[in-house]
PDB file of C-alpha atoms in Angstrom:
ATOM      1  CA  MET G   1      70.638-186.320  -0.479  1.00  0.00           C
ATOM      2  CA  ALA G   2      71.093-184.825  -3.762  1.00  0.00           C
ATOM      3  CA  ILE G   3      72.321-187.591  -6.191  1.00  0.00           C
ATOM      4  CA  PRO G   4      74.862-187.265  -7.988  1.00  0.00           C
ATOM      5  CA  ARG G   5      74.636-186.432 -11.496  1.00  0.00           C
ATOM      6  CA  GLU G   6      76.442-189.296 -13.118  1.00  0.00           C
ATOM      7  CA  ARG G   7      73.589-191.332 -11.634  1.00  0.00           C
ATOM      8  CA  LEU G   8      71.032-189.784 -13.206  1.00  0.00           C
ATOM      9  CA  VAL G   9      72.344-189.706 -17.095  1.00  0.00           C
ATOM     10  CA  SER G  10      73.582-192.698 -18.901  1.00  0.00           C
ATOM     11  CA  LEU G  11      74.036-191.779 -22.552  1.00  0.00           C
ATOM     12  CA  GLU G  12      73.669-195.146 -23.469  1.00  0.00           C
ATOM     13  CA  ASP G  13      69.862-195.447 -22.848  1.00  0.00           C
ATOM     14  CA  THR G  14      68.905-192.422 -23.949  1.00  0.00           C
ATOM     15  CA  SER G  15      69.928-189.098 -25.174  1.00  0.00           C
ATOM     16  CA  TYR G  16      66.897-187.414 -23.616  1.00  0.00           C
ATOM     17  CA  TYR G  17      67.309-185.524 -20.691  1.00  0.00           C
ATOM     18  CA  HIS G  18      64.064-182.637 -19.216  1.00  0.00           C
ATOM     19  CA  CYS G  19      65.894-180.297 -16.969  1.00  0.00           C
ATOM     20  CA  VAL G  20      63.885-178.050 -14.515  1.00  0.00           C
ATOM     21  CA  SER G  21      65.575-174.744 -12.708  1.00  0.00           C
ATOM     22  CA  ARG G  22      63.575-172.906 -10.568  1.00  0.00           C
ATOM     23  CA  CYS G  23      64.855-169.081  -8.828  1.00  0.00           C
ATOM     24  CA  VAL G  24      65.662-169.028  -5.239  1.00  0.00           C
ATOM     25  CA  ARG G  25      62.174-169.671  -2.704  1.00  0.00           C
ATOM     26  CA  LYS G  26      60.090-169.938  -5.745  1.00  0.00           C
ATOM     27  CA  ALA G  27      60.181-165.908  -5.985  1.00  0.00           C
ATOM     28  CA  TYR G  28      58.747-164.578  -8.440  1.00  0.00           C
ATOM     29  CA  LEU G  29      62.960-162.956  -9.765  1.00  0.00           C
ATOM     30  CA  CYS G  30      61.894-163.035 -13.884  1.00  0.00           C
ATOM     31  CA  GLY G  31      58.106-162.144 -14.131  1.00  0.00           C
ATOM     32  CA  VAL G  32      56.394-159.812 -12.202  1.00  0.00           C
ATOM     33  CA  ASP G  33      56.503-159.239  -8.357  1.00  0.00           C
ATOM     34  CA  SER G  34      53.030-159.781  -6.889  1.00  0.00           C
ATOM     35  CA  TYR G  35      53.947-158.474  -3.844  1.00  0.00           C
ATOM     36  CA  THR G  36      56.178-155.076  -5.566  1.00  0.00           C
ATOM     37  CA  GLY G  37      54.462-155.179  -8.795  1.00  0.00           C
ATOM     38  CA  GLN G  38      57.586-154.392 -10.146  1.00  0.00           C
ATOM     39  CA  SER G  39      58.793-156.119 -13.565  1.00  0.00           C
ATOM     40  CA  TYR G  40      61.475-158.465 -14.119  1.00  0.00           C
ATOM     41  CA  GLU G  41      59.767-159.581 -18.030  1.00  0.00           C
ATOM     42  CA  HIS G  42      63.335-158.798 -19.633  1.00  0.00           C
ATOM     43  CA  ARG G  43      64.884-161.323 -17.794  1.00  0.00           C
ATOM     44  CA  ARG G  44      62.940-164.089 -19.556  1.00  0.00           C
ATOM     45  CA  ASP G  45      64.590-162.272 -22.273  1.00  0.00           C
ATOM     46  CA  TRP G  46      68.379-162.920 -21.243  1.00  0.00           C
ATOM     47  CA  ILE G  47      67.245-166.488 -20.236  1.00  0.00           C
ATOM     48  CA  GLU G  48      65.612-167.180 -23.892  1.00  0.00           C
ATOM     49  CA  GLU G  49      68.426-165.603 -25.607  1.00  0.00           C
ATOM     50  CA  ARG G  50      71.264-167.366 -24.133  1.00  0.00           C
ATOM     51  CA  LEU G  51      69.839-170.395 -23.967  1.00  0.00           C
ATOM     52  CA  LEU G  52      69.507-170.643 -27.582  1.00  0.00           C
ATOM     53  CA  ARG G  53      72.493-169.254 -27.967  1.00  0.00           C
ATOM     54  CA  LEU G  54      74.240-172.504 -25.814  1.00  0.00           C
ATOM     55  CA  ALA G  55      72.690-174.787 -28.814  1.00  0.00           C
ATOM     56  CA  GLN G  56      74.877-173.467 -31.543  1.00  0.00           C
ATOM     57  CA  VAL G  57      78.009-174.064 -29.326  1.00  0.00           C
ATOM     58  CA  PHE G  58      77.093-177.456 -27.069  1.00  0.00           C
ATOM     59  CA  SER G  59      76.945-180.390 -29.078  1.00  0.00           C
ATOM     60  CA  ILE G  60      72.890-180.275 -26.910  1.00  0.00           C
ATOM     61  CA  ASP G  61      70.517-179.889 -29.037  1.00  0.00           C
ATOM     62  CA  ILE G  62      67.482-178.354 -27.645  1.00  0.00           C
ATOM     63  CA  CYS G  63      63.981-180.459 -28.381  1.00  0.00           C
ATOM     64  CA  ALA G  64      61.441-177.794 -26.427  1.00  0.00           C
ATOM     65  CA  TYR G  65      61.733-175.130 -23.696  1.00  0.00           C
ATOM     66  CA  ALA G  66      59.391-172.722 -21.341  1.00  0.00           C
ATOM     67  CA  VAL G  67      60.767-169.769 -19.481  1.00  0.00           C
ATOM     68  CA  MET G  68      58.128-169.596 -16.867  1.00  0.00           C
ATOM     69  CA  SER G  69      58.001-166.302 -14.247  1.00  0.00           C
ATOM     70  CA  ASN G  70      59.952-168.275 -11.573  1.00  0.00           C
ATOM     71  CA  HIS G  71      61.395-171.400 -13.465  1.00  0.00           C
ATOM     72  CA  LEU G  72      62.698-172.960 -16.795  1.00  0.00           C
ATOM     73  CA  HIS G  73      62.108-176.170 -18.624  1.00  0.00           C
ATOM     74  CA  VAL G  74      64.389-177.296 -21.164  1.00  0.00           C
ATOM     75  CA  VAL G  75      64.129-180.484 -22.806  1.00  0.00           C
ATOM     76  CA  LEU G  76      67.627-181.578 -24.211  1.00  0.00           C
ATOM     77  CA  LYS G  77      69.508-184.229 -26.493  1.00  0.00           C
ATOM     78  CA  VAL G  78      72.703-185.275 -25.977  1.00  0.00           C
ATOM     79  CA  ASP G  79      74.301-185.589 -29.753  1.00  0.00           C
ATOM     80  CA  VAL G  80      77.971-187.275 -28.895  1.00  0.00           C
ATOM     81  CA  GLU G  81      78.189-188.369 -32.894  1.00  0.00           C
ATOM     82  CA  ARG G  82      78.590-184.846 -33.735  1.00  0.00           C
ATOM     83  CA  ALA G  83      81.218-184.123 -30.923  1.00  0.00           C
ATOM     84  CA  GLN G  84      83.030-187.225 -31.392  1.00  0.00           C
ATOM     85  CA  SER G  85      82.894-186.053 -34.966  1.00  0.00           C
ATOM     86  CA  TRP G  86      84.906-182.646 -34.385  1.00  0.00           C
ATOM     87  CA  SER G  87      88.943-181.925 -34.965  1.00  0.00           C
ATOM     88  CA  ASP G  88      90.296-181.327 -32.254  1.00  0.00           C
ATOM     89  CA  GLU G  89      90.406-177.620 -33.721  1.00  0.00           C
ATOM     90  CA  GLU G  90      86.372-177.376 -34.628  1.00  0.00           C
ATOM     91  CA  VAL G  91      86.531-178.713 -30.385  1.00  0.00           C
ATOM     92  CA  ILE G  92      88.638-175.360 -29.150  1.00  0.00           C
ATOM     93  CA  VAL G  93      86.612-173.086 -31.502  1.00  0.00           C
ATOM     94  CA  GLN G  94      83.285-173.819 -30.226  1.00  0.00           C
ATOM     95  CA  TRP G  95      84.391-173.879 -26.486  1.00  0.00           C
ATOM     96  CA  GLN G  96      86.259-170.107 -27.264  1.00  0.00           C
ATOM     97  CA  ARG G  97      82.812-169.099 -28.205  1.00  0.00           C
ATOM     98  CA  LEU G  98      82.237-168.959 -24.559  1.00  0.00           C
ATOM     99  CA  PHE G  99      85.321-169.261 -22.674  1.00  0.00           C
ATOM    100  CA  LYS G 100      88.508-167.806 -22.768  1.00  0.00           C
ATOM    101  CA  GLY G 101      90.460-172.114 -23.246  1.00  0.00           C
ATOM    102  CA  THR G 102      94.053-171.840 -22.271  1.00  0.00           C
ATOM    103  CA  LEU G 103      97.260-170.087 -23.363  1.00  0.00           C
ATOM    104  CA  LEU G 104      97.760-173.538 -25.331  1.00  0.00           C
ATOM    105  CA  THR G 105      94.297-173.576 -26.998  1.00  0.00           C
ATOM    106  CA  GLN G 106      95.041-170.093 -28.165  1.00  0.00           C
ATOM    107  CA  LYS G 107      98.268-170.347 -29.054  1.00  0.00           C
ATOM    108  CA  LEU G 108      96.802-173.235 -31.160  1.00  0.00           C
ATOM    109  CA  LEU G 109      94.177-171.610 -33.396  1.00  0.00           C
ATOM    110  CA  LYS G 110      96.992-168.292 -33.781  1.00  0.00           C
ATOM    111  CA  GLY G 111      99.010-171.055 -35.704  1.00  0.00           C
ATOM    112  CA  ASP G 112     101.790-170.613 -33.374  1.00  0.00           C
ATOM    113  CA  ASN G 113     103.850-173.796 -33.379  1.00  0.00           C
ATOM    114  CA  ILE G 114     103.195-176.110 -30.661  1.00  0.00           C
ATOM    115  CA  GLU G 115     106.471-177.547 -28.938  1.00  0.00           C
ATOM    116  CA  THR G 116     106.291-181.538 -28.187  1.00  0.00           C
ATOM    117  CA  TYR G 117     106.450-181.411 -24.154  1.00  0.00           C
ATOM    118  CA  GLU G 118     103.364-179.025 -25.070  1.00  0.00           C
ATOM    119  CA  LEU G 119     101.382-181.992 -26.879  1.00  0.00           C
ATOM    120  CA  GLU G 120     100.376-183.812 -23.850  1.00  0.00           C
ATOM    121  CA  THR G 121      98.736-181.371 -21.664  1.00  0.00           C
ATOM    122  CA  LEU G 122      96.896-180.058 -24.892  1.00  0.00           C
ATOM    123  CA  ASN G 123      95.414-183.118 -25.646  1.00  0.00           C
ATOM    124  CA  LYS G 124      94.055-183.620 -22.567  1.00  0.00           C
ATOM    125  CA  THR G 125      92.210-179.887 -22.555  1.00  0.00           C
ATOM    126  CA  ILE G 126      90.901-181.004 -25.967  1.00  0.00           C
ATOM    127  CA  THR G 127      89.629-184.178 -24.171  1.00  0.00           C
ATOM    128  CA  GLU G 128      88.470-182.824 -21.560  1.00  0.00           C
ATOM    129  CA  TYR G 129      86.377-179.959 -23.935  1.00  0.00           C
ATOM    130  CA  ARG G 130      84.935-182.397 -25.911  1.00  0.00           C
ATOM    131  CA  LYS G 131      83.763-184.141 -23.322  1.00  0.00           C
ATOM    132  CA  ARG G 132      82.035-180.527 -21.865  1.00  0.00           C
ATOM    133  CA  LEU G 133      80.817-180.382 -24.708  1.00  0.00           C
ATOM    134  CA  ILE G 134      77.849-182.818 -24.637  1.00  0.00           C
ATOM    135  CA  ASP G 135      77.997-182.139 -20.851  1.00  0.00           C
ATOM    136  CA  ILE G 136      74.461-181.055 -19.560  1.00  0.00           C
ATOM    137  CA  SER G 137      75.943-179.980 -16.286  1.00  0.00           C
ATOM    138  CA  TRP G 138      77.935-177.675 -17.895  1.00  0.00           C
ATOM    139  CA  PHE G 139      75.254-176.499 -20.532  1.00  0.00           C
ATOM    140  CA  MET G 140      72.824-176.016 -17.345  1.00  0.00           C
ATOM    141  CA  ARG G 141      75.874-174.242 -15.661  1.00  0.00           C
ATOM    142  CA  SER G 142      76.702-172.161 -18.688  1.00  0.00           C
ATOM    143  CA  LEU G 143      73.223-170.671 -18.857  1.00  0.00           C
ATOM    144  CA  ASN G 144      72.340-170.571 -15.059  1.00  0.00           C
ATOM    145  CA  GLU G 145      75.569-168.508 -13.983  1.00  0.00           C
ATOM    146  CA  PRO G 146      75.902-165.922 -16.430  1.00  0.00           C
ATOM    147  CA  ILE G 147      72.217-165.323 -15.872  1.00  0.00           C
ATOM    148  CA  ALA G 148      73.057-164.905 -12.358  1.00  0.00           C
ATOM    149  CA  ARG G 149      75.319-162.709 -12.182  1.00  0.00           C
ATOM    150  CA  LYS G 150      73.529-160.451 -14.356  1.00  0.00           C
ATOM    151  CA  ALA G 151      70.861-160.756 -11.757  1.00  0.00           C
ATOM    152  CA  ASN G 152      72.426-159.754  -8.732  1.00  0.00           C
ATOM    153  CA  LYS G 153      74.115-156.658 -10.498  1.00  0.00           C
ATOM    154  CA  GLU G 154      70.625-155.544 -11.492  1.00  0.00           C
ATOM    155  CA  ASP G 155      69.570-155.816  -8.301  1.00  0.00           C
ATOM    156  CA  LYS G 156      73.160-154.333  -6.582  1.00  0.00           C
ATOM    157  CA  CYS G 157      72.912-157.888  -4.425  1.00  0.00           C
ATOM    158  CA  THR G 158      74.446-160.410  -3.786  1.00  0.00           C
ATOM    159  CA  GLY G 159      73.641-164.665  -3.413  1.00  0.00           C
ATOM    160  CA  ARG G 160      71.846-166.816  -5.170  1.00  0.00           C
ATOM    161  CA  PHE G 161      69.579-166.194  -7.780  1.00  0.00           C
ATOM    162  CA  TRP G 162      68.880-170.350  -9.193  1.00  0.00           C
ATOM    163  CA  GLU G 163      67.929-172.835  -6.558  1.00  0.00           C
ATOM    164  CA  GLY G 164      71.359-174.602  -5.657  1.00  0.00           C
ATOM    165  CA  ARG G 165      70.889-177.699  -8.486  1.00  0.00           C
ATOM    166  CA  PHE G 166      69.263-177.959 -11.768  1.00  0.00           C
ATOM    167  CA  LYS G 167      66.806-181.230 -11.761  1.00  0.00           C
ATOM    168  CA  SER G 168      67.115-183.586 -14.850  1.00  0.00           C
ATOM    169  CA  GLN G 169      64.902-186.755 -15.936  1.00  0.00           C
ATOM    170  CA  ALA G 170      65.816-189.088 -18.405  1.00  0.00           C
ATOM    171  CA  LEU G 171      63.469-189.245 -21.179  1.00  0.00           C
ATOM    172  CA  LEU G 172      64.166-193.125 -22.175  1.00  0.00           C
ATOM    173  CA  ASP G 173      61.620-193.511 -25.568  1.00  0.00           C
ATOM    174  CA  GLU G 174      59.543-191.245 -28.273  1.00  0.00           C
ATOM    175  CA  ALA G 175      56.609-191.392 -25.806  1.00  0.00           C
ATOM    176  CA  ALA G 176      58.277-190.212 -23.039  1.00  0.00           C
ATOM    177  CA  VAL G 177      60.145-187.459 -25.180  1.00  0.00           C
ATOM    178  CA  LEU G 178      57.001-186.203 -27.191  1.00  0.00           C
ATOM    179  CA  ALA G 179      54.805-186.187 -23.629  1.00  0.00           C
ATOM    180  CA  CYS G 180      57.793-184.160 -21.812  1.00  0.00           C
ATOM    181  CA  MET G 181      57.922-181.877 -25.062  1.00  0.00           C
ATOM    182  CA  ALA G 182      54.644-181.114 -25.215  1.00  0.00           C
ATOM    183  CA  TYR G 183      53.885-180.892 -21.461  1.00  0.00           C
ATOM    184  CA  VAL G 184      56.747-177.762 -21.463  1.00  0.00           C
ATOM    185  CA  ASP G 185      55.316-175.918 -23.990  1.00  0.00           C
ATOM    186  CA  LEU G 186      51.724-176.152 -22.134  1.00  0.00           C
ATOM    187  CA  ASN G 187      53.101-174.391 -19.494  1.00  0.00           C
ATOM    188  CA  PRO G 188      51.847-171.134 -19.318  1.00  0.00           C
ATOM    189  CA  ILE G 189      48.330-172.454 -21.204  1.00  0.00           C
ATOM    190  CA  ARG G 190      48.635-174.793 -17.559  1.00  0.00           C
ATOM    191  CA  ALA G 191      49.086-171.447 -15.964  1.00  0.00           C
ATOM    192  CA  GLN G 192      46.258-169.504 -17.392  1.00  0.00           C
ATOM    193  CA  ILE G 193      48.812-167.263 -18.542  1.00  0.00           C
ATOM    194  CA  ALA G 194      48.378-167.766 -22.361  1.00  0.00           C
ATOM    195  CA  LYS G 195      44.844-168.893 -24.629  1.00  0.00           C
ATOM    196  CA  THR G 196      46.898-170.509 -26.693  1.00  0.00           C
ATOM    197  CA  PRO G 197      50.180-171.766 -28.369  1.00  0.00           C
ATOM    198  CA  GLU G 198      50.882-169.326 -30.485  1.00  0.00           C
ATOM    199  CA  ALA G 199      50.640-166.883 -27.662  1.00  0.00           C
ATOM    200  CA  SER G 200      52.547-168.477 -25.112  1.00  0.00           C
ATOM    201  CA  ASP G 201      55.515-166.153 -24.890  1.00  0.00           C
ATOM    202  CA  TYR G 202      59.516-167.636 -24.779  1.00  0.00           C
ATOM    203  CA  THR G 203      58.025-170.753 -25.497  1.00  0.00           C
ATOM    204  CA  SER G 204      59.431-173.350 -28.135  1.00  0.00           C
ATOM    205  CA  VAL G 205      56.078-174.329 -29.640  1.00  0.00           C
ATOM    206  CA  LYS G 206      55.430-170.563 -30.430  1.00  0.00           C
ATOM    207  CA  ARG G 207      58.819-169.743 -32.078  1.00  0.00           C
ATOM    208  CA  ARG G 208      58.174-173.533 -33.788  1.00  0.00           C
ATOM    209  CA  ILE G 209      54.680-171.728 -35.381  1.00  0.00           C
ATOM    210  CA  LYS G 210      56.676-168.633 -36.346  1.00  0.00           C
ATOM    211  CA  ALA G 211      58.649-171.219 -38.205  1.00  0.00           C
ATOM    212  CA  ALA G 212      55.965-173.035 -39.406  1.00  0.00           C
ATOM    213  CA  MET G 213      53.740-170.127 -41.196  1.00  0.00           C
ATOM    214  CA  LYS G 214      57.008-169.017 -43.075  1.00  0.00           C
ATOM    215  CA  GLY G 215      56.655-173.519 -43.780  1.00  0.00           C
ATOM    216  CA  GLU G 216      60.601-172.937 -42.325  1.00  0.00           C
ATOM    217  CA  GLN G 217      61.727-174.807 -38.770  1.00  0.00           C
ATOM    218  CA  PRO G 218      63.568-172.835 -36.506  1.00  0.00           C
ATOM    219  CA  SER G 219      67.463-173.244 -36.642  1.00  0.00           C
ATOM    220  CA  GLU G 220      67.520-172.806 -32.858  1.00  0.00           C
ATOM    221  CA  LEU G 221      65.865-176.350 -32.087  1.00  0.00           C
ATOM    222  CA  LEU G 222      65.951-179.519 -32.581  1.00  0.00           C
ATOM    223  CA  PRO G 223      63.712-180.116 -36.310  1.00  0.00           C
ATOM    224  CA  PHE G 224      61.084-182.801 -36.460  1.00  0.00           C
ATOM    225  CA  ILE G 225      62.328-184.470 -39.800  1.00  0.00           C
ATOM    226  CA  GLY G 226      58.988-187.482 -39.712  1.00  0.00           C
ATOM    227  CA  ASN G 227      58.489-190.544 -39.895  1.00  0.00           C
ATOM    228  CA  GLU G 228      60.122-190.804 -44.033  1.00  0.00           C
ATOM    229  CA  HIS G 229      63.184-189.255 -42.878  1.00  0.00           C
ATOM    230  CA  ALA G 230      64.062-191.907 -40.004  1.00  0.00           C
ATOM    231  CA  ASN G 231      67.529-192.870 -41.610  1.00  0.00           C
ATOM    232  CA  MET G 232      68.616-189.318 -40.453  1.00  0.00           C
ATOM    233  CA  HIS G 233      70.175-189.471 -37.090  1.00  0.00           C
ATOM    234  CA  ASN G 234      69.176-185.911 -35.429  1.00  0.00           C
ATOM    235  CA  GLY G 235      66.044-185.545 -35.125  1.00  0.00           C
ATOM    236  CA  LEU G 236      62.351-185.949 -33.959  1.00  0.00           C
ATOM    237  CA  MET G 237      60.276-188.620 -35.662  1.00  0.00           C
ATOM    238  CA  PHE G 238      56.898-186.931 -36.537  1.00  0.00           C
ATOM    239  CA  SER G 239      55.705-184.103 -38.627  1.00  0.00           C
ATOM    240  CA  VAL G 240      56.056-180.480 -37.719  1.00  0.00           C
ATOM    241  CA  GLN G 241      52.379-180.171 -38.415  1.00  0.00           C
ATOM    242  CA  ASP G 242      51.147-183.549 -36.684  1.00  0.00           C
ATOM    243  CA  TYR G 243      53.610-182.074 -33.383  1.00  0.00           C
ATOM    244  CA  LEU G 244      51.510-178.553 -33.096  1.00  0.00           C
ATOM    245  CA  GLN G 245      48.443-180.800 -33.881  1.00  0.00           C
ATOM    246  CA  LEU G 246      48.661-182.113 -31.188  1.00  0.00           C
ATOM    247  CA  VAL G 247      49.799-179.918 -28.476  1.00  0.00           C
ATOM    248  CA  ASP G 248      46.605-177.061 -29.398  1.00  0.00           C
ATOM    249  CA  ASP G 249      44.293-180.070 -29.297  1.00  0.00           C
ATOM    250  CA  THR G 250      45.967-180.972 -26.002  1.00  0.00           C
ATOM    251  CA  GLY G 251      46.004-177.350 -24.642  1.00  0.00           C
ATOM    252  CA  ARG G 252      42.767-176.974 -25.983  1.00  0.00           C
ATOM    253  CA  GLN G 253      41.362-179.927 -23.852  1.00  0.00           C
ATOM    254  CA  LEU G 254      43.429-178.548 -20.569  1.00  0.00           C
ATOM    255  CA  ARG G 255      42.303-174.749 -20.974  1.00  0.00           C
ATOM    256  CA  ASP G 256      38.427-176.103 -21.291  1.00  0.00           C
ATOM    257  CA  GLY G 257      38.301-178.864 -18.631  1.00  0.00           C
ATOM    258  CA  LYS G 258      37.035-181.266 -20.977  1.00  0.00           C
ATOM    259  CA  LEU G 259      37.290-183.755 -23.666  1.00  0.00           C
ATOM    260  CA  GLY G 260      36.709-182.104 -27.290  1.00  0.00           C
ATOM    261  CA  ALA G 261      36.954-182.497 -30.143  1.00  0.00           C
ATOM    262  CA  ILE G 262      40.462-184.319 -31.263  1.00  0.00           C
ATOM    263  CA  ALA G 263      42.132-183.752 -34.888  1.00  0.00           C
ATOM    264  CA  ALA G 264      42.699-187.140 -36.249  1.00  0.00           C
ATOM    265  CA  SER G 265      46.306-186.967 -36.700  1.00  0.00           C
ATOM    266  CA  THR G 266      46.412-186.414 -32.921  1.00  0.00           C
ATOM    267  CA  LEU G 267      44.293-189.789 -32.305  1.00  0.00           C
ATOM    268  CA  ALA G 268      47.073-191.560 -34.719  1.00  0.00           C
ATOM    269  CA  ILE G 269      50.251-189.810 -32.834  1.00  0.00           C
ATOM    270  CA  LEU G 270      48.922-191.135 -29.676  1.00  0.00           C
ATOM    271  CA  SER G 271      47.925-194.455 -31.365  1.00  0.00           C
ATOM    272  CA  ARG G 272      51.335-195.113 -32.336  1.00  0.00           C
ATOM    273  CA  LEU G 273      52.891-193.811 -29.024  1.00  0.00           C
ATOM    274  CA  ASN G 274      50.171-196.543 -27.061  1.00  0.00           C
ATOM    275  CA  ILE G 275      48.972-193.860 -24.909  1.00  0.00           C
ATOM    276  CA  PRO G 276      45.109-193.067 -23.647  1.00  0.00           C
ATOM    277  CA  LEU G 277      44.115-189.919 -23.953  1.00  0.00           C
ATOM    278  CA  GLU G 278      43.084-189.939 -20.947  1.00  0.00           C
ATOM    279  CA  ASN G 279      46.280-190.878 -19.965  1.00  0.00           C
ATOM    280  CA  TRP G 280      47.911-188.240 -22.544  1.00  0.00           C
ATOM    281  CA  LEU G 281      46.073-185.142 -20.762  1.00  0.00           C
ATOM    282  CA  LYS G 282      46.751-186.619 -17.427  1.00  0.00           C
ATOM    283  CA  ILE G 283      50.533-187.014 -18.289  1.00  0.00           C
ATOM    284  CA  THR G 284      50.978-183.507 -20.172  1.00  0.00           C
ATOM    285  CA  SER G 285      49.096-181.854 -17.510  1.00  0.00           C
ATOM    286  CA  GLU G 286      51.334-183.030 -14.410  1.00  0.00           C
ATOM    287  CA  PHE G 287      54.201-184.515 -15.811  1.00  0.00           C
ATOM    288  CA  HIS G 288      56.677-183.498 -13.143  1.00  0.00           C
ATOM    289  CA  GLU G 289      54.442-184.414 -10.330  1.00  0.00           C
ATOM    290  CA  LEU G 290      53.706-187.815 -11.594  1.00  0.00           C
ATOM    291  CA  PHE G 291      57.488-189.192 -12.751  1.00  0.00           C
ATOM    292  CA  LYS G 292      60.057-188.202  -9.587  1.00  0.00           C
ATOM    293  CA  GLY G 293      62.946-190.096 -11.947  1.00  0.00           C
ATOM    294  CA  ALA G 294      63.313-191.497 -15.091  1.00  0.00           C
ATOM    295  CA  VAL G 295      60.469-192.104 -17.239  1.00  0.00           C
ATOM    296  CA  GLY G 296      59.626-194.650 -19.957  1.00  0.00           C
ATOM    297  CA  THR G 297      58.068-197.990 -20.816  1.00  0.00           C
ATOM    298  CA  LEU G 298      58.820-200.463 -17.687  1.00  0.00           C
ATOM    299  CA  GLN G 299      61.574-202.332 -20.055  1.00  0.00           C
ATOM    300  CA  GLU G 300      63.512-199.301 -21.217  1.00  0.00           C
ATOM    301  CA  LEU G 301      63.802-198.582 -16.740  1.00  0.00           C
ATOM    302  CA  THR G 302      64.827-201.959 -16.235  1.00  0.00           C
ATOM    303  CA  GLN G 303      67.661-201.645 -18.651  1.00  0.00           C
ATOM    304  CA  TYR G 304      68.437-197.497 -17.645  1.00  0.00           C
ATOM    305  CA  CYS G 305      68.881-199.149 -13.612  1.00  0.00           C
ATOM    306  CA  GLU G 306      70.457-201.962 -14.382  1.00  0.00           C
ATOM    307  CA  HIS G 307      73.321-199.223 -16.703  1.00  0.00           C
ATOM    308  CA  LEU G 308      73.624-196.859 -13.633  1.00  0.00           C
ATOM    309  CA  GLU G 309      73.749-200.279 -10.405  1.00  0.00           C
ATOM    310  CA  LYS G 310      70.618-198.993  -9.191  1.00  0.00           C
ATOM    311  CA  ARG G 311      68.671-201.423  -7.041  1.00  0.00           C
ATOM    312  CA  ARG G 312      65.685-200.046  -6.930  1.00  0.00           C
ATOM    313  CA  ARG G 313      63.294-198.675 -10.001  1.00  0.00           C
ATOM    314  CA  HIS G 314      62.124-195.601  -8.966  1.00  0.00           C
ATOM    315  CA  GLY G 315      58.563-194.727 -10.264  1.00  0.00           C
ATOM    316  CA  ALA G 316      58.211-197.960 -12.190  1.00  0.00           C
ATOM    317  CA  GLN G 317      54.832-198.576 -10.924  1.00  0.00           C
ATOM    318  CA  MET G 318      53.585-194.899 -12.492  1.00  0.00           C
ATOM    319  CA  CYS G 319      55.834-195.651 -15.669  1.00  0.00           C
ATOM    320  CA  GLN G 320      53.801-198.644 -16.071  1.00  0.00           C
ATOM    321  CA  GLN G 321      50.457-197.485 -15.877  1.00  0.00           C
ATOM    322  CA  MET G 322      50.664-194.377 -17.414  1.00  0.00           C
ATOM    323  CA  LEU G 323      53.033-195.660 -20.898  1.00  0.00           C
ATOM    324  CA  GLY G 324      52.944-198.770 -20.732  1.00  0.00           C
TER     325      GLY G 324
END
């Protein structure tokens, strides 16, 4: 039986979540159909464009993503503080960048007078919109439903495009976040459809590499801010150069199937995360197979389960073995 989403999401414990959506029957509905030879590659453009657009609307940042032929991986960070800082008008503006809103919200933005008896209804609506703008279920719904409708229209058919539910797992500490990001960014290399991160189409790492070549970071993705900016609340606590080196080194090991030269910066990151190289390579190869639930140290996993009143720490042994 599927677990209710509220039993998987605990913003008290973590803002980071790994989400996966698959096409129905795991068919190649976004890539090249190996049976008919028909190409659906343009649909990967649809998904990537929609995903990056949503990051400009929701108070949810994208850490990493990979749009594959029959599934999508994305690592999200929920920014509750940003949503709480928005004024009522800003909340409505953000929501109505995607949806029509109500007659009252439209009336407010037009500057029309709001009657006293309408205020309670309007305030409830704004409160609901604010909650939705930090809800990963609404984020994924806003991504998947328009893509499904567009694909069905193109195919002149009806029915499901995606499997009924997307899968999500909480990432409870920085080791889990970084390992999952690398796993997501290395999808095309593991699938042997790209040899290097910079050649991995429809991935966040390719977008980060292109921006880094200009000395920039992509505005659509959560930035790396490094340890020197640890006082900044919204960013990944590593340097972008170190992360790109880490992904490149890891990709070489996965592609060649044997241990090779590892940059000092890569070893430094793994040391900081307290993850042996052998464990790191296994995690970034088999993350989704190894961890079926929340991912983090045993202590973090215990707290997460307590807050959600879970009786069992599902996956505790694997978390302890791989992450300590």
